[in-house]
PDB file of C-alpha atoms in Angstrom:
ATOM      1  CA  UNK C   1     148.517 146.659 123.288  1.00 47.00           C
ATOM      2  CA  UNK C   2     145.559 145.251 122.521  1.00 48.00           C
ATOM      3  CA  UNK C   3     142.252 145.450 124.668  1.00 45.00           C
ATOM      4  CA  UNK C   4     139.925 143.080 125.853  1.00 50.00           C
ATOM      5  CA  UNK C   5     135.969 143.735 126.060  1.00 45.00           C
ATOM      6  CA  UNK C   6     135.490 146.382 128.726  1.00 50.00           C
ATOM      7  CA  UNK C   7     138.489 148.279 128.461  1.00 52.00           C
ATOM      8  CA  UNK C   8     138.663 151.932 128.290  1.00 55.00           C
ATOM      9  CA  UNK C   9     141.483 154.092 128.174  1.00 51.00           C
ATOM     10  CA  UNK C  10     141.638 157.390 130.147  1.00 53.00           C
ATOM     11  CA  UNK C  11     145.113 159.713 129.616  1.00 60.00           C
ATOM     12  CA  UNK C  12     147.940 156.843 129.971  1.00 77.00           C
ATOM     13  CA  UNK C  13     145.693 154.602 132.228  1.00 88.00           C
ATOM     14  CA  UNK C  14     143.436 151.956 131.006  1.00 89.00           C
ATOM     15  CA  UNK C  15     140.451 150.771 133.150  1.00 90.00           C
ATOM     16  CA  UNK C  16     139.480 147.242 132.959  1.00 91.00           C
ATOM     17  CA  UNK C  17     136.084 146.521 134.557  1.00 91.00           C
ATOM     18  CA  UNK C  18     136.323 143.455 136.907  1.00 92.00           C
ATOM     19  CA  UNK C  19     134.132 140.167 136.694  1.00 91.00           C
ATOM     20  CA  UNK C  20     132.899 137.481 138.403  1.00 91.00           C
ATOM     21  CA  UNK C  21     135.606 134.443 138.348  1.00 91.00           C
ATOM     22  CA  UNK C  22     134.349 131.408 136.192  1.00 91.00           C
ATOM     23  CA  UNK C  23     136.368 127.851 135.480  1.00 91.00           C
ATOM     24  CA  UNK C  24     136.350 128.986 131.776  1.00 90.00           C
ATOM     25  CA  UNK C  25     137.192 132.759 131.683  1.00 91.00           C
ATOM     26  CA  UNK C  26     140.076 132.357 134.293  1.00 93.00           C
ATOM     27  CA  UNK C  27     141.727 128.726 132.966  1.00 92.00           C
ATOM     28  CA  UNK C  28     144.379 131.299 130.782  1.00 92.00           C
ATOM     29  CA  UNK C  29     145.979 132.092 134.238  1.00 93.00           C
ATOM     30  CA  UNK C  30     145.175 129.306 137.025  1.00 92.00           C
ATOM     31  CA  UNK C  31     142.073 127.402 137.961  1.00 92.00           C
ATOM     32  CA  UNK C  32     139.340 128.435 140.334  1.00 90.00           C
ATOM     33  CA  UNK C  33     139.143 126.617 143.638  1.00 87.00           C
ATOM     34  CA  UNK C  34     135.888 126.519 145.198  1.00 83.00           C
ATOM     35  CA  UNK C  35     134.107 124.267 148.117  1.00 81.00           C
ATOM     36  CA  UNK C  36     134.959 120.876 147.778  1.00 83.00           C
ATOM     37  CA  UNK C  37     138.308 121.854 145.334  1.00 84.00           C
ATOM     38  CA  UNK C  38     141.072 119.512 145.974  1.00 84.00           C
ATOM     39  CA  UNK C  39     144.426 120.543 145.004  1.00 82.00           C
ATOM     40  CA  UNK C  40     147.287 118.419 145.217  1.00 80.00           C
ATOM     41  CA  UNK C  41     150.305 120.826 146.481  1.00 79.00           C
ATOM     42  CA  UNK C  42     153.993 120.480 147.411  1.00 72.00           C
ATOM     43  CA  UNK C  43     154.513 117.508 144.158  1.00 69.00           C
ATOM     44  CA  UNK C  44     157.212 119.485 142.357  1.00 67.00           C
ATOM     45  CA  UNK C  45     158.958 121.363 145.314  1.00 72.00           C
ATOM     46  CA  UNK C  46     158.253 122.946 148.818  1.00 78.00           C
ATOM     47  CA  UNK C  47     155.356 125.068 149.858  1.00 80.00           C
ATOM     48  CA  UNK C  48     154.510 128.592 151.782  1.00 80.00           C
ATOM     49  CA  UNK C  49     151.728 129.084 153.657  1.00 83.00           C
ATOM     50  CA  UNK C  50     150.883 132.561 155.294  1.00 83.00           C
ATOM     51  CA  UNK C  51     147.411 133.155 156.750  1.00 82.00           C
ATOM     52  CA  UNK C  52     147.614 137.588 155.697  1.00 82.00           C
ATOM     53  CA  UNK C  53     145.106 140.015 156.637  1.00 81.00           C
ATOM     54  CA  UNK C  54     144.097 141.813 153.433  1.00 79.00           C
ATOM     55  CA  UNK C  55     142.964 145.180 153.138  1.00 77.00           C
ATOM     56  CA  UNK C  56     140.933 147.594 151.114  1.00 81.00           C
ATOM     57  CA  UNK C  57     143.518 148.950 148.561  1.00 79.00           C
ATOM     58  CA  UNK C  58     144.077 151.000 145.633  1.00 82.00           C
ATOM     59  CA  UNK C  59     142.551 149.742 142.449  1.00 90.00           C
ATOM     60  CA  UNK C  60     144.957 151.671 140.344  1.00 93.00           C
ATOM     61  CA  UNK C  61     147.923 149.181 139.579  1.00 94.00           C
ATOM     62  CA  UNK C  62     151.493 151.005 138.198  1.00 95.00           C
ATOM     63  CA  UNK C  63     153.248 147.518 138.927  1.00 94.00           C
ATOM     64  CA  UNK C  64     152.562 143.724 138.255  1.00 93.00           C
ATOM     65  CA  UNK C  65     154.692 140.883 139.752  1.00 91.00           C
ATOM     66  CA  UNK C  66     154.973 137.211 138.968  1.00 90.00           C
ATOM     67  CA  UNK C  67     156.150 134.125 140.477  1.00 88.00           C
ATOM     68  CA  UNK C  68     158.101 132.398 137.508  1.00 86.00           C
ATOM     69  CA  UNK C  69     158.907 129.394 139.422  1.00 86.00           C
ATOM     70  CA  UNK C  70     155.960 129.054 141.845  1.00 87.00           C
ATOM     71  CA  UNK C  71     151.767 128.293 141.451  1.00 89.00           C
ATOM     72  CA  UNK C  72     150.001 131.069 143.976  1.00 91.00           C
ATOM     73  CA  UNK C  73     147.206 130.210 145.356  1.00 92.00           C
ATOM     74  CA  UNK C  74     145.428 132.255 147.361  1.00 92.00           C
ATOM     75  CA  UNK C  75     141.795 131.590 148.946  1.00 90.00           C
ATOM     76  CA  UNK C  76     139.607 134.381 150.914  1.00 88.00           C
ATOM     77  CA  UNK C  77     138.471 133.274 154.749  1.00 86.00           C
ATOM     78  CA  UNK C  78     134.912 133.749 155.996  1.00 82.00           C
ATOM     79  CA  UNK C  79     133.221 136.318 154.110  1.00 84.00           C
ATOM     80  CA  UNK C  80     136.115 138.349 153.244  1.00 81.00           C
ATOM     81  CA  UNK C  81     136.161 138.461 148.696  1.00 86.00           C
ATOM     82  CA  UNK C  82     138.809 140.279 146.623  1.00 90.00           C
ATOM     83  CA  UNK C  83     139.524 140.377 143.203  1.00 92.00           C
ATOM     84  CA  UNK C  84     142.682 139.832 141.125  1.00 94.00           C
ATOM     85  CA  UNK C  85     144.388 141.801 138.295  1.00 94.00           C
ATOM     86  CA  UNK C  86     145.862 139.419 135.451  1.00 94.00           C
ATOM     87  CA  UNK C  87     147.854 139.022 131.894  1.00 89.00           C
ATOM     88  CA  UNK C  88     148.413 135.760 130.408  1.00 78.00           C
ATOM     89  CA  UNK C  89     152.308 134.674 131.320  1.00 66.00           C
ATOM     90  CA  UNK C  90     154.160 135.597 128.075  1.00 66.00           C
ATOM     91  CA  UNK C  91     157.605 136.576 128.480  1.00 66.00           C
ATOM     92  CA  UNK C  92     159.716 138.313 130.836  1.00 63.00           C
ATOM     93  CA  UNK C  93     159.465 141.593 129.141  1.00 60.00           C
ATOM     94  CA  UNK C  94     155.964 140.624 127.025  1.00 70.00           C
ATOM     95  CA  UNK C  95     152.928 140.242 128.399  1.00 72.00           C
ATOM     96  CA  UNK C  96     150.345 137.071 126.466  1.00 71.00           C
ATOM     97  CA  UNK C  97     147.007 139.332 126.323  1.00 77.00           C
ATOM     98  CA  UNK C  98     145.416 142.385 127.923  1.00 86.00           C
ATOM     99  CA  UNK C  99     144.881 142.762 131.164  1.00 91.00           C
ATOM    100  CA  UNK C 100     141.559 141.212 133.229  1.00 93.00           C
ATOM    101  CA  UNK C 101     140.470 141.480 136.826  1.00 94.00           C
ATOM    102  CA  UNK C 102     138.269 138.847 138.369  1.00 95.00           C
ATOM    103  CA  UNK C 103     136.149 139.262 141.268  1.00 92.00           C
ATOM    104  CA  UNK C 104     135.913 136.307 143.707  1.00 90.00           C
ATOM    105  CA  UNK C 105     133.320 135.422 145.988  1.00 86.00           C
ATOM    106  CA  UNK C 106     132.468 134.313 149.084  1.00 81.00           C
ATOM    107  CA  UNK C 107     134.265 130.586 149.647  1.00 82.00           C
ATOM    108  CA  UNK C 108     135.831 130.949 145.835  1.00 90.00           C
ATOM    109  CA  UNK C 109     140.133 131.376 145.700  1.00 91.00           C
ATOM    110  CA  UNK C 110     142.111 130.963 142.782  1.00 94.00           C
ATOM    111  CA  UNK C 111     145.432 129.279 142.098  1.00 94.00           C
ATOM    112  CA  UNK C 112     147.990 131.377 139.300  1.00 94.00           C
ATOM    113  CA  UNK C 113     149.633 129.387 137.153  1.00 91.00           C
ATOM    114  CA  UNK C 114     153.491 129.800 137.401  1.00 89.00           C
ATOM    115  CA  UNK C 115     154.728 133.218 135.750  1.00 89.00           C
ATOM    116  CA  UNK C 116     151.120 134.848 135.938  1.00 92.00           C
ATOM    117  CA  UNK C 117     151.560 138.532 135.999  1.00 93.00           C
ATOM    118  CA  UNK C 118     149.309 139.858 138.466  1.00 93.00           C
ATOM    119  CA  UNK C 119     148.667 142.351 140.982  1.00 92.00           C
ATOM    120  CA  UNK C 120     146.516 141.596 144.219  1.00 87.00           C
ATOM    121  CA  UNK C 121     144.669 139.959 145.832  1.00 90.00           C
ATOM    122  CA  UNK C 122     143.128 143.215 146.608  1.00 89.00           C
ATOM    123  CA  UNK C 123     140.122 142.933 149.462  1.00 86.00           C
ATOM    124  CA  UNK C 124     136.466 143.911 149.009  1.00 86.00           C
ATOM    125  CA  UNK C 125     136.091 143.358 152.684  1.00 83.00           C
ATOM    126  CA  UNK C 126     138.634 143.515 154.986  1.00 83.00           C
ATOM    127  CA  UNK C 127     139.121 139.644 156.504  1.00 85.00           C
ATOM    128  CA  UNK C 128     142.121 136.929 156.671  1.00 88.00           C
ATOM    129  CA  UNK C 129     143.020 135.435 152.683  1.00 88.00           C
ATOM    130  CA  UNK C 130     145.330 132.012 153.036  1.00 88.00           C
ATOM    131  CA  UNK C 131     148.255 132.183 150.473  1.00 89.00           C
ATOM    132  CA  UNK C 132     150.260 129.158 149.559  1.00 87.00           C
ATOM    133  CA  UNK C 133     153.182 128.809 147.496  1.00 86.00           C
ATOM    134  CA  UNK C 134     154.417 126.106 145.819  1.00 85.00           C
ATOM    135  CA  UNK C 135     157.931 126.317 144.349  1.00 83.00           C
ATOM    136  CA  UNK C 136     159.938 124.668 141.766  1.00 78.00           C
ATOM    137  CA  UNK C 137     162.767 126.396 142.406  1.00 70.00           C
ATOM    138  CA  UNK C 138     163.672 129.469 144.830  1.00 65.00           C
ATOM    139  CA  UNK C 139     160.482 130.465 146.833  1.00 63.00           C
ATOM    140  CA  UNK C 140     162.090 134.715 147.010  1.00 65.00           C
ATOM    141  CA  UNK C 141     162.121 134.354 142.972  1.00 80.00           C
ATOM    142  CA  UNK C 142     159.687 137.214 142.340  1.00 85.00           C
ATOM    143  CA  UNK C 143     159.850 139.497 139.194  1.00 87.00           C
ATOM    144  CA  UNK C 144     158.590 142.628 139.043  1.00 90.00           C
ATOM    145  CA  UNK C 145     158.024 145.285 136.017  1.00 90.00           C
ATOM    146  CA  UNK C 146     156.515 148.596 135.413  1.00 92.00           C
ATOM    147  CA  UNK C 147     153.173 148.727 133.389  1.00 91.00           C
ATOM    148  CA  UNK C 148     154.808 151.236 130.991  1.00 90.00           C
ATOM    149  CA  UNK C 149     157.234 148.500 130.044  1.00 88.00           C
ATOM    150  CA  UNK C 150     154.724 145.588 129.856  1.00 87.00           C
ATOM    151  CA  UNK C 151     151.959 147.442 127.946  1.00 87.00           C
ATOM    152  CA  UNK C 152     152.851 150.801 127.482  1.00 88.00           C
ATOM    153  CA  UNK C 153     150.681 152.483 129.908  1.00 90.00           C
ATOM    154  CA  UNK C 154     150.682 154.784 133.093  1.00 93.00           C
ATOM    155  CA  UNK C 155     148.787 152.289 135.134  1.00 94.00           C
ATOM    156  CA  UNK C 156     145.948 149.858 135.464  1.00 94.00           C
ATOM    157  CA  UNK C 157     142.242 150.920 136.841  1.00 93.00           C
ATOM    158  CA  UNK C 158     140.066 147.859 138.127  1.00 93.00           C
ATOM    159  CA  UNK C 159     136.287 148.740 138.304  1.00 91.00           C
ATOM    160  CA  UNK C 160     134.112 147.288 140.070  1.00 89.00           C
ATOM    161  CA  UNK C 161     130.384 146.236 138.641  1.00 86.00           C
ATOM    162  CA  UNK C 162     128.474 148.270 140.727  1.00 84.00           C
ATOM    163  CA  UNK C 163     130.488 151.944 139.803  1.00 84.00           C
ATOM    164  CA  UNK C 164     128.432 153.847 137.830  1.00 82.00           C
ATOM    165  CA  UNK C 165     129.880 153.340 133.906  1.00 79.00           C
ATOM    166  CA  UNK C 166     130.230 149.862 134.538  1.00 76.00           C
ATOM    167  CA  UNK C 167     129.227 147.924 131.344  1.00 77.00           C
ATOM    168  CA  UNK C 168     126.228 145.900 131.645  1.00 69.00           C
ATOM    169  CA  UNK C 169     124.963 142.640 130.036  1.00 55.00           C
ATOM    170  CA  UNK C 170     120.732 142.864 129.806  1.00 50.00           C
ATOM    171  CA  UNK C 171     121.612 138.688 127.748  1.00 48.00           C
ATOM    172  CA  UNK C 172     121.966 135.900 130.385  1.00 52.00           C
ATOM    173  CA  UNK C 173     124.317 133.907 128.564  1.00 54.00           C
ATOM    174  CA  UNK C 174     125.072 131.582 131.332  1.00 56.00           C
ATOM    175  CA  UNK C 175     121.918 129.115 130.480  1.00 56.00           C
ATOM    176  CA  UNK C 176     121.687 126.354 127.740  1.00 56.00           C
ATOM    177  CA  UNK C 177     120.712 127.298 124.211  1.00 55.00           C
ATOM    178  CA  UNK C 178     120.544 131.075 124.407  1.00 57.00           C
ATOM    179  CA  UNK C 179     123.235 131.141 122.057  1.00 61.00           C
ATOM    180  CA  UNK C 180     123.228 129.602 118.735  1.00 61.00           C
ATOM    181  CA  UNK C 181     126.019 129.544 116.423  1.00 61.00           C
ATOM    182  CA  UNK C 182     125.461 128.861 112.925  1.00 61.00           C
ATOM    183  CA  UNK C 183     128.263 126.396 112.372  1.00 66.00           C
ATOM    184  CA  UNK C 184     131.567 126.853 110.678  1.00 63.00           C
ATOM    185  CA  UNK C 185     132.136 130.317 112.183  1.00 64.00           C
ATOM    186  CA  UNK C 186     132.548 128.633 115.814  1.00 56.00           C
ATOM    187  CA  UNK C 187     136.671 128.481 115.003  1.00 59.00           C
ATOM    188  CA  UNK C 188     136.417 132.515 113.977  1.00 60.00           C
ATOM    189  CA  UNK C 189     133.868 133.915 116.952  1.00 58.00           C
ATOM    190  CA  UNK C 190     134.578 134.419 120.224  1.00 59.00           C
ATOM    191  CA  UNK C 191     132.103 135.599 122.842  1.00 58.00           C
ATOM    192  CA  UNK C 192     133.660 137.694 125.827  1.00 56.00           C
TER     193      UNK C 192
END
């Protein structure tokens, strides 16, 4: 398996240090929805809609699940937040990439692509999350696989960024111009 920036393995677990959600970082998986996001639904099937009460849970994944025929979307209420464990779709029995978790905030959900693996939403605070599904095919089709078969590990840690070991950025990257690439090495780098 390979690892992504971040990762550290521990015995057969691997922790992966969650981050804020951003358009860019999470368009492998979904899109980000935030205030003023429209999203056309229900085009290519039916739809589910649950309002669920979500929970402060474990952060040490030994499952993932997917929806192979169905987008997820799921979107926090008031000032509840959670974060999400992801790979890239793959295969049925082979994950696309190591494993990410992205932390949501307030007002922010996300939509997963169809056949996302992914664990969560798991809560930061406790508070209502909306869930929609929209279906291409069966809404019960759900598929779910052991980590030791997907990656090869016991389990899956999330972190959060205030834990102490959490690693730390002192570069703001986010601004214009504080990173300059000489070019023809843009197609070979790739900043995490």
């Amino acid at each position: 398996m390979g690892y992504a920036p971040g990762m550290v393995r521990t015995a057969g677990d691997v922790v992966v240090w969650a981050r804020p959600v951003l358009p860019d970082t999470f368009a492998p998986y979904g899109r980000l929805l935030g205030v003023g996001d429209r999203l056309p639904l229900g085009q290519a099937g039916g739809t589910l809609v649950s309002l669920d009460e979500v929970r402060l849970g474990p952060r040490r994944f030994t499952h993932l699940l997917r929806y192979p025929e169905a987008r997820r979307l799921l979107l926090p209420q008031g000032d509840t937040s959670f974060f999400v464990l992801v790979l890239s779709g793959g295969t049925d029995s082979e994950p696309g990439g190591p494993p990410v978790a992205f932390l949501t905030g307030q007002g922010q959900g996300v939509v997963l692509e169809a056949g996302i693996w992914h664990a969560g939403p798991v809560a930061l605070r406790e508070g209502p999350v909306l869930e929609i599904l929209e279906t291409r095919g069966a809404v019960d089709r759900l598929d779910r696989r052991a980590l030791a078969a997907l990656l090869g590990v016991d389990a899956v840690r999330v972190g959060l960024p205030e834990e102490p070991g959490a690693p730390t950025c002192p570069l703001d990257l986010e601004g214009p111009g504080t990173v300059i690439v000489e070019p023809g090495i843009g197609n070979v780098l790739t900043l995490g």
